[in-house]
Amino acid sequence: MADVATRLELHETEVIDLAAYRPGDNKAAILMVDDRPENLIALEAILEPLGERLVRASSGNEALRHLLRQDFAVILLDAQMPDLDGYETASLIRQRERTRHVPIMFISALNKDRDHVFQGYSVGAVDYIPKPFNPEILRSKVKVFVELFKKNEQIKEQARLLHESEMREAERSRTEMAEALEREHMRALNEELEKRVLERTTELTEANKQLESFCYSVSHDLRTPLRGIIATSKMLMEDLGGNLKGEELQMLLDQEVAAKRLATLIDDLLQFSRLSMKELERSSVNITEVSREVSQQLLAEPWPCPLSIFVEDGMTAECDPLLLRILLQNLLENACKYSPEGGEIRVGRTEGAVFVRDEGIGFDMTYAHKIFLPFERLVHDHQYPGTGIGLANAHKIIHRHGGRIWAESIPGKGSTFYFNLG
Ligand code: ADP
């Protein structure tokens, strides 16, 4: 028996696991084991009406091989067989985990005595049917086992489905939890980032303020000696002008011009610094009125050629009145400075923005981003004097209002500066 068991264990590795019953096909397998073919045929005729799958085995070994390959609802086992008899076969079936609980019905022609019956039960038979037997009774008994098996399989299938849905549910909550963690992680990261940006912005704003107040005090301190130089040059010119040689006179004139230019630069720089320090005070401002006032002042100045300025009616905005005046002053002054003889300048409104348009020299749009930076100039000083601060001031004013300023230009045709005030 041990040999057979060993042989069986070896066969275990070759198992092709075909379950006898699948909920889909609704058929259970019944294994009939008998060394006599006529007995197998007779059994088959009795069990046929059950409509299940009948599997024949003509020896104990063949039965074991079938059991390795598939599950059975019940085994009908002939007790008397050559080689491996029914009892040995039953005992091997019971040794194997997978087949341990398959019901075995012994069918025996000879051994009706109690010993054989007991032997059958001791190796795990669930029934012992002596021959001759009543086919009806045999069929009913087998039917009971088949139904039991089917119920059992259904329960197994439901348990499998339940397990699967539990697994899916677990996977879903795992994914949800991972997503929630990820969201939390991102939120914490964002918070940290925002905190750092805020810290950095505060540091930079502070540094900027310090720099601007430094610039302010330096400009302020430079103003006094510069005024002295301009005044001295003027006095010298008045007192000695007539006695000076040509070259000396020119040097004195150059000195006065340079000092005046430096004074303008310092004034512009002071204004640049003040713009950042000044508190923003918004109120309703009449842009049309301010533009006309600024235009009048500008047209009163001695420009190289006559100009005209047209301002659209009814333009208003919520903004700082003083800063708006400085802004318009810068834009209109540039428009005048860069306009040709008889040039027309217009202040108007379009799609939520105010514009200042001229017919002047214009500029190459490649450099449009540069002109709003301090000291960036696209023209030569001797032709168009300036400090390069005007548009930087304009940009700062707009920035403080949370608005936007931009320009469009065609060289030789004119420029339009647009702004809105947030
Ligand atoms: P500034 O006029 O004193 O040079 P701005 O900061 O006002 O300084 O302007 C910077 C530069 O932008 C100018 O030097 C000029 O090249 C260009 N620019 C500004 N306004 C105009 C304009 N209306 N038409 C043509 N170029 C302009």
CSV table of C-alpha atoms and ligand atoms in Angstrom, one decimal, residues 334-335 337-338 358 361-363 371 376-379 385-392 415 417, ligand 1:
chain,number,residue,atom,x,y,z
A,334,ASN,CA,7.2,111.2,-23.7
A,335,ALA,CA,4.5,111.5,-26.4
A,337,LYS,CA,9.2,114.5,-26.7
A,338,TYR,CA,9.1,111.8,-29.4
A,358,ASP,CA,1.4,109.6,-30.6
A,361,ILE,CA,9.4,108.1,-33.8
A,362,GLY,CA,8.1,104.8,-32.4
A,363,PHE,CA,10.4,101.9,-31.4
A,371,ILE,CA,11.6,100.3,-21.8
A,376,GLU,CA,16.8,101.7,-20.3
A,377,ARG,CA,16.7,104.0,-23.3
A,378,LEU,CA,16.3,103.3,-27.0
A,379,VAL,CA,17.4,106.7,-28.1
A,385,PRO,CA,17.5,114.1,-23.6
A,386,GLY,CA,16.1,112.0,-20.8
A,387,THR,CA,17.0,109.8,-17.8
A,388,GLY,CA,15.3,106.6,-18.6
A,389,ILE,CA,13.3,106.7,-15.4
A,390,GLY,CA,9.9,107.9,-16.7
A,391,LEU,CA,8.4,104.6,-17.8
A,392,ALA,CA,9.9,102.8,-14.8
A,415,SER,CA,3.4,104.5,-30.3
A,417,PHE,CA,0.8,103.1,-24.4
B,1,ADP,P1,13.3,108.8,-21.2
B,1,ADP,O1,12.1,109.2,-22.1
B,1,ADP,O2,13.7,109.7,-20.2
B,1,ADP,O3,14.4,108.2,-22.0
B,1,ADP,P2,11.5,106.7,-20.3
B,1,ADP,O4,11.6,105.7,-19.2
B,1,ADP,O5,10.3,107.6,-20.2
B,1,ADP,O6,12.8,107.5,-20.3
B,1,ADP,O7,11.4,105.9,-21.6
B,1,ADP,C1,12.3,104.9,-21.9
B,1,ADP,C2,12.6,104.8,-23.4
B,1,ADP,O8,11.4,104.3,-24.0
B,1,ADP,C3,12.9,106.0,-24.1
B,1,ADP,O9,14.3,106.3,-23.9
B,1,ADP,C4,12.5,105.8,-25.5
B,1,ADP,O10,13.5,105.1,-26.2
B,1,ADP,C5,11.3,104.9,-25.3
B,1,ADP,N1,10.0,105.6,-25.4
B,1,ADP,C6,9.3,106.0,-24.4
B,1,ADP,N2,8.2,106.6,-24.8
B,1,ADP,C7,8.2,106.6,-26.1
B,1,ADP,C8,7.4,107.1,-27.2
B,1,ADP,N3,6.2,107.8,-26.9
B,1,ADP,N4,7.8,107.0,-28.4
B,1,ADP,C9,8.9,106.3,-28.7
B,1,ADP,N5,9.8,105.8,-27.8
B,1,ADP,C10,9.4,106.0,-26.5
